[in-house]
Each structure stands twice: as structure tokens, then as C-alpha cells.
Amino acid sequence: MRKKLSDMVPGERGRVFRVDGEIRRRLMDMGIVRGATVELVRRAPLGDPVEISVRGYNLSLRGSEAEKVHVEIYDSSETEMDDTEALRRDEWDVRRDE
């Protein structure tokens, strides 16, 4: 199942498959790249910001930033993609975009 990071519930995990908008480069610098595993850790009481876990560290994103990240939610039977493989795939996509 695919959904936006902003629509995930705490504890849900998935693989990033697309990042939209001008914020893309900034999010890539933080490790949110295609193929990276992300987990929604928690939401602020009013829903904004959200705390996520990515590449072994936690960070907070505004709701408007989380809205730009599209995630393929893991089924319980799926295995995670190695982050190195995800980074290689994303570098290829960046070169293709230039």
C-alpha cells in the first residue's frame, strides 16, 4: 500500500519511493532518499510536526514536508532494502535528472 508520510500512523514503516517539490534536495541531504526505510515514531499533539526514524537517527519534519514524501508501506512479510542500494539508486536518478 502506498501513502504519504504525513498519512502514516506511529509505528508504521515503509520504503520511500518518491519525494516531490523543491524540498527534495534538502530531504535527500537528510537521508530521505528513494529506497530508504522510514518509520513514523510519533506526532506532535496537534499533528505537526512528525518525528521519523531514518538511517539510524530521528528527525522532525513539518507536516508540509511530510506531505511531499511518498512511502510504500511494508507488509509484515517484506524485507527491507539495504540503504546502500537505495543510495545508489537515488544517485542514478539524480544524474538522470540533470
Tab-separated table of N, CA and C in Angstrom:
chain	number	residue	atom	x	y	z
A	1	MET	N	0.842	-1.169	0.000
A	1	MET	CA	0.000	0.000	0.000
A	1	MET	C	0.895	1.243	0.000
A	2	ARG	N	0.512	2.232	-0.775
A	2	ARG	CA	1.262	3.484	-0.843
A	2	ARG	C	0.493	4.594	-0.150
A	3	LYS	N	1.242	5.445	0.547
A	3	LYS	CA	0.637	6.620	1.173
A	3	LYS	C	1.705	7.671	1.407
A	4	LYS	N	1.266	8.854	1.748
A	4	LYS	CA	2.195	9.934	2.072
A	4	LYS	C	2.695	9.738	3.497
A	5	LEU	N	3.904	10.192	3.749
A	5	LEU	CA	4.470	10.116	5.090
A	5	LEU	C	3.555	10.811	6.095
A	6	SER	N	2.919	11.874	5.675
A	6	SER	CA	2.017	12.619	6.557
A	6	SER	C	0.777	11.817	6.947
A	7	ASP	N	0.446	10.761	6.188
A	7	ASP	CA	-0.732	9.935	6.473
A	7	ASP	C	-0.403	8.667	7.256
A	8	MET	N	0.877	8.426	7.529
A	8	MET	CA	1.267	7.229	8.272
A	8	MET	C	0.870	7.362	9.738
A	9	VAL	N	0.733	6.224	10.401
A	9	VAL	CA	0.427	6.204	11.832
A	9	VAL	C	1.688	5.799	12.591
A	10	PRO	N	1.827	6.224	13.853
A	10	PRO	CA	3.018	5.869	14.627
A	10	PRO	C	3.259	4.357	14.637
A	11	GLY	N	4.526	3.995	14.413
A	11	GLY	CA	4.920	2.595	14.363
A	11	GLY	C	4.913	2.008	12.966
A	12	GLU	N	4.297	2.703	12.022
A	12	GLU	CA	4.234	2.213	10.644
A	12	GLU	C	5.574	2.464	9.952
A	13	ARG	N	5.997	1.493	9.144
A	13	ARG	CA	7.278	1.585	8.439
A	13	ARG	C	7.080	1.360	6.957
A	14	GLY	N	7.965	1.965	6.183
A	14	GLY	CA	7.877	1.776	4.744
A	14	GLY	C	9.131	2.236	4.036
A	15	ARG	N	9.089	2.129	2.716
A	15	ARG	CA	10.208	2.484	1.846
A	15	ARG	C	9.821	3.715	1.032
A	16	VAL	N	10.681	4.715	1.036
A	16	VAL	CA	10.445	5.927	0.248
A	16	VAL	C	10.512	5.564	-1.230
A	17	PHE	N	9.491	5.976	-1.997
A	17	PHE	CA	9.555	5.745	-3.441
A	17	PHE	C	9.507	7.036	-4.236
A	18	ARG	N	9.158	8.163	-3.596
A	18	ARG	CA	9.150	9.433	-4.324
A	18	ARG	C	9.158	10.591	-3.332
A	19	VAL	N	9.866	11.660	-3.699
A	19	VAL	CA	9.844	12.909	-2.939
A	19	VAL	C	9.539	14.014	-3.934
A	20	ASP	N	8.503	14.786	-3.656
A	20	ASP	CA	8.054	15.842	-4.565
A	20	ASP	C	8.560	17.214	-4.139
A	21	GLY	N	8.520	18.135	-5.065
A	21	GLY	CA	8.698	19.545	-4.777
A	21	GLY	C	10.132	20.007	-4.619
A	22	GLU	N	10.237	21.280	-4.304
A	22	GLU	CA	11.532	21.939	-4.163
A	22	GLU	C	12.292	21.455	-2.940
A	23	ILE	N	11.596	20.857	-1.997
A	23	ILE	CA	12.203	20.378	-0.758
A	23	ILE	C	13.017	19.101	-0.977
A	24	ARG	N	12.924	18.518	-2.173
A	24	ARG	CA	13.541	17.218	-2.466
A	24	ARG	C	15.027	17.176	-2.111
A	25	ARG	N	15.787	18.140	-2.539
A	25	ARG	CA	17.237	18.142	-2.292
A	25	ARG	C	17.528	18.186	-0.793
A	26	ARG	N	16.819	19.014	-0.056
A	26	ARG	CA	17.038	19.128	1.394
A	26	ARG	C	16.742	17.805	2.087
A	27	LEU	N	15.639	17.167	1.714
A	27	LEU	CA	15.282	15.893	2.324
A	27	LEU	C	16.292	14.808	1.955
A	28	MET	N	16.799	14.828	0.732
A	28	MET	CA	17.828	13.864	0.327
A	28	MET	C	19.083	14.041	1.173
A	29	ASP	N	19.445	15.285	1.467
A	29	ASP	CA	20.616	15.552	2.303
A	29	ASP	C	20.441	14.995	3.710
A	30	MET	N	19.199	14.862	4.159
A	30	MET	CA	18.907	14.308	5.488
A	30	MET	C	18.779	12.788	5.460
A	31	GLY	N	18.928	12.172	4.287
A	31	GLY	CA	18.863	10.720	4.196
A	31	GLY	C	17.537	10.169	3.721
A	32	ILE	N	16.600	11.038	3.395
A	32	ILE	CA	15.296	10.591	2.905
A	32	ILE	C	15.396	10.481	1.390
A	33	VAL	N	15.886	9.326	0.948
A	33	VAL	CA	16.108	9.071	-0.471
A	33	VAL	C	15.256	7.886	-0.907
A	34	ARG	N	15.077	7.738	-2.199
A	34	ARG	CA	14.307	6.613	-2.725
A	34	ARG	C	14.910	5.307	-2.219
A	35	GLY	N	14.069	4.455	-1.665
A	35	GLY	CA	14.505	3.161	-1.156
A	35	GLY	C	14.849	3.149	0.315
A	36	ALA	N	15.008	4.316	0.929
A	36	ALA	CA	15.336	4.368	2.356
A	36	ALA	C	14.126	3.943	3.182
A	37	THR	N	14.399	3.234	4.275
A	37	THR	CA	13.342	2.830	5.190
A	37	THR	C	13.068	3.963	6.163
A	38	VAL	N	11.801	4.308	6.332
A	38	VAL	CA	11.396	5.319	7.307
A	38	VAL	C	10.334	4.724	8.223
A	39	GLU	N	10.347	5.175	9.457
A	39	GLU	CA	9.318	4.782	10.419
A	39	GLU	C	8.773	6.040	11.068
A	40	LEU	N	7.459	6.140	11.145
A	40	LEU	CA	6.858	7.259	11.859
A	40	LEU	C	6.916	6.925	13.343
A	41	VAL	N	7.659	7.714	14.104
A	41	VAL	CA	7.838	7.469	15.533
A	41	VAL	C	6.668	8.041	16.312
A	42	ARG	N	6.364	9.316	16.079
A	42	ARG	CA	5.231	9.951	16.772
A	42	ARG	C	4.884	11.272	16.110
A	43	ARG	N	3.712	11.754	16.481
A	43	ARG	CA	3.221	13.055	16.023
A	43	ARG	C	3.128	13.996	17.215
A	44	ALA	N	3.289	15.275	16.954
A	44	ALA	CA	3.043	16.271	17.992
A	44	ALA	C	1.550	16.247	18.322
A	45	PRO	N	1.156	16.748	19.480
A	45	PRO	CA	-0.261	16.692	19.877
A	45	PRO	C	-1.245	17.231	18.840
A	46	LEU	N	-0.873	18.235	18.099
A	46	LEU	CA	-1.769	18.781	17.081
A	46	LEU	C	-1.449	18.234	15.686
A	47	GLY	N	-0.569	17.220	15.618
A	47	GLY	CA	-0.277	16.558	14.350
A	47	GLY	C	0.887	17.126	13.563
A	48	ASP	N	1.460	18.217	14.005
A	48	ASP	CA	2.546	18.855	13.267
A	48	ASP	C	3.548	19.415	14.266
A	49	PRO	N	4.800	19.022	14.270
A	49	PRO	CA	5.497	18.193	13.293
A	49	PRO	C	5.341	16.698	13.585
A	50	VAL	N	5.973	15.893	12.717
A	50	VAL	CA	6.036	14.447	12.923
A	50	VAL	C	7.498	14.077	13.149
A	51	GLU	N	7.717	13.060	13.975
A	51	GLU	CA	9.070	12.552	14.201
A	51	GLU	C	9.207	11.235	13.455
A	52	ILE	N	10.277	11.120	12.669
A	52	ILE	CA	10.519	9.880	11.932
A	52	ILE	C	11.897	9.334	12.281
A	53	SER	N	12.070	8.058	12.027
A	53	SER	CA	13.369	7.410	12.152
A	53	SER	C	13.814	7.028	10.746
A	54	VAL	N	15.022	7.442	10.389
A	54	VAL	CA	15.579	7.121	9.072
A	54	VAL	C	17.089	6.968	9.215
A	55	ARG	N	17.638	5.891	8.668
A	55	ARG	CA	19.085	5.641	8.668
A	55	ARG	C	19.709	5.704	10.058
A	56	GLY	N	18.977	5.248	11.059
A	56	GLY	CA	19.530	5.148	12.403
A	56	GLY	C	19.435	6.400	13.255
A	57	TYR	N	18.766	7.427	12.784
A	57	TYR	CA	18.576	8.612	13.622
A	57	TYR	C	17.153	9.129	13.472
A	58	ASN	N	16.743	9.940	14.455
A	58	ASN	CA	15.398	10.513	14.434
A	58	ASN	C	15.469	11.970	14.011
A	59	LEU	N	14.470	12.391	13.253
A	59	LEU	CA	14.364	13.800	12.895
A	59	LEU	C	12.899	14.196	12.812
A	60	SER	N	12.662	15.473	12.935
A	60	SER	CA	11.300	16.008	12.868
A	60	SER	C	11.094	16.726	11.548
A	61	LEU	N	9.918	16.521	10.976
A	61	LEU	CA	9.540	17.188	9.731
A	61	LEU	C	8.239	17.943	9.938
A	62	ARG	N	8.136	19.095	9.313
A	62	ARG	CA	6.860	19.807	9.294
A	62	ARG	C	5.854	18.970	8.515
A	63	GLY	N	4.595	19.187	8.779
A	63	GLY	CA	3.548	18.482	8.048
A	63	GLY	C	3.637	18.728	6.555
A	64	SER	N	3.976	19.959	6.170
A	64	SER	CA	4.083	20.288	4.742
A	64	SER	C	5.237	19.540	4.074
A	65	GLU	N	6.299	19.243	4.830
A	65	GLU	CA	7.415	18.466	4.289
A	65	GLU	C	7.042	16.987	4.193
A	66	ALA	N	6.393	16.472	5.238
A	66	ALA	CA	5.974	15.064	5.249
A	66	ALA	C	4.970	14.780	4.136
A	67	GLU	N	4.217	15.784	3.749
A	67	GLU	CA	3.233	15.655	2.668
A	67	GLU	C	3.903	15.362	1.321
A	68	LYS	N	5.164	15.749	1.174
A	68	LYS	CA	5.891	15.589	-0.094
A	68	LYS	C	6.570	14.226	-0.236
A	69	VAL	N	6.604	13.439	0.853
A	69	VAL	CA	7.301	12.152	0.846
A	69	VAL	C	6.284	11.030	0.661
A	70	HIS	N	6.468	10.235	-0.383
A	70	HIS	CA	5.562	9.122	-0.686
A	70	HIS	C	6.251	7.815	-0.306
A	71	VAL	N	5.507	6.960	0.403
A	71	VAL	CA	6.084	5.759	1.003
A	71	VAL	C	5.282	4.524	0.607
A	72	GLU	N	5.986	3.436	0.321
A	72	GLU	CA	5.377	2.119	0.121
A	72	GLU	C	5.436	1.428	1.479
A	73	ILE	N	4.278	1.200	2.092
A	73	ILE	CA	4.211	0.621	3.432
A	73	ILE	C	4.627	-0.848	3.376
A	74	TYR	N	5.457	-1.259	4.344
A	74	TYR	CA	5.896	-2.654	4.412
A	74	TYR	C	4.768	-3.559	4.868
A	75	ASP	N	4.652	-4.704	4.205
A	75	ASP	CA	3.840	-5.794	4.732
A	75	ASP	C	4.712	-6.488	5.771
A	76	SER	N	4.092	-7.227	6.661
A	76	SER	CA	4.867	-7.901	7.704
A	76	SER	C	5.838	-8.923	7.120
A	77	SER	N	5.573	-9.422	5.919
A	77	SER	CA	6.433	-10.447	5.315
A	77	SER	C	7.585	-9.868	4.497
A	78	GLU	N	7.572	-8.558	4.229
A	78	GLU	CA	8.600	-7.952	3.381
A	78	GLU	C	9.897	-7.732	4.137
A	79	THR	N	10.997	-7.773	3.406
A	79	THR	CA	12.295	-7.440	3.982
A	79	THR	C	12.679	-6.048	3.514
A	80	GLU	N	13.530	-5.403	4.283
A	80	GLU	CA	13.947	-4.045	3.957
A	80	GLU	C	15.060	-4.052	2.916
A	81	MET	N	15.072	-3.024	2.088
A	81	MET	CA	16.155	-2.842	1.125
A	81	MET	C	17.351	-2.264	1.878
A	82	ASP	N	18.515	-2.727	1.550
A	82	ASP	CA	19.733	-2.188	2.118
A	82	ASP	C	19.841	-0.707	1.744
A	83	ASP	N	20.150	0.174	2.732
A	83	ASP	CA	20.222	1.611	2.470
A	83	ASP	C	21.302	1.960	1.453
A	84	THR	N	22.380	1.175	1.378
A	84	THR	CA	23.421	1.432	0.385
A	84	THR	C	22.859	1.262	-1.014
A	85	GLU	N	22.061	0.223	-1.207
A	85	GLU	CA	21.424	0.009	-2.512
A	85	GLU	C	20.476	1.158	-2.830
A	86	ALA	N	19.745	1.627	-1.829
A	86	ALA	CA	18.821	2.743	-2.033
A	86	ALA	C	19.577	4.001	-2.445
A	87	LEU	N	20.714	4.255	-1.801
A	87	LEU	CA	21.508	5.433	-2.126
A	87	LEU	C	22.026	5.348	-3.560
A	88	ARG	N	22.497	4.170	-3.963
A	88	ARG	CA	22.972	4.003	-5.336
A	88	ARG	C	21.859	4.285	-6.333
A	89	ARG	N	20.673	3.787	-6.067
A	89	ARG	CA	19.546	4.027	-6.966
A	89	ARG	C	19.229	5.509	-7.053
A	90	ASP	N	19.259	6.208	-5.901
A	90	ASP	CA	18.918	7.622	-5.899
A	90	ASP	C	19.978	8.441	-6.622
A	91	GLU	N	21.253	8.109	-6.446
A	91	GLU	CA	22.306	8.831	-7.163
A	91	GLU	C	22.108	8.695	-8.663
A	92	TRP	N	21.694	7.515	-9.111
A	92	TRP	CA	21.422	7.304	-10.536
A	92	TRP	C	20.296	8.222	-10.988
A	93	ASP	N	19.232	8.338	-10.183
A	93	ASP	CA	18.101	9.183	-10.550
A	93	ASP	C	18.494	10.650	-10.611
A	94	VAL	N	19.363	11.095	-9.699
A	94	VAL	CA	19.802	12.489	-9.700
A	94	VAL	C	20.591	12.773	-10.971
A	95	ARG	N	21.488	11.857	-11.355
A	95	ARG	CA	22.266	12.061	-12.579
A	95	ARG	C	21.363	12.118	-13.800
A	96	ARG	N	20.340	11.291	-13.811
A	96	ARG	CA	19.412	11.270	-14.936
A	96	ARG	C	18.614	12.566	-15.020
A	97	ASP	N	18.310	13.189	-13.849
A	97	ASP	CA	17.520	14.421	-13.812
A	97	ASP	C	18.307	15.634	-14.289
A	98	GLU	N	19.630	15.573	-14.211
A	98	GLU	CA	20.452	16.751	-14.537
A	98	GLU	C	20.529	17.007	-16.014
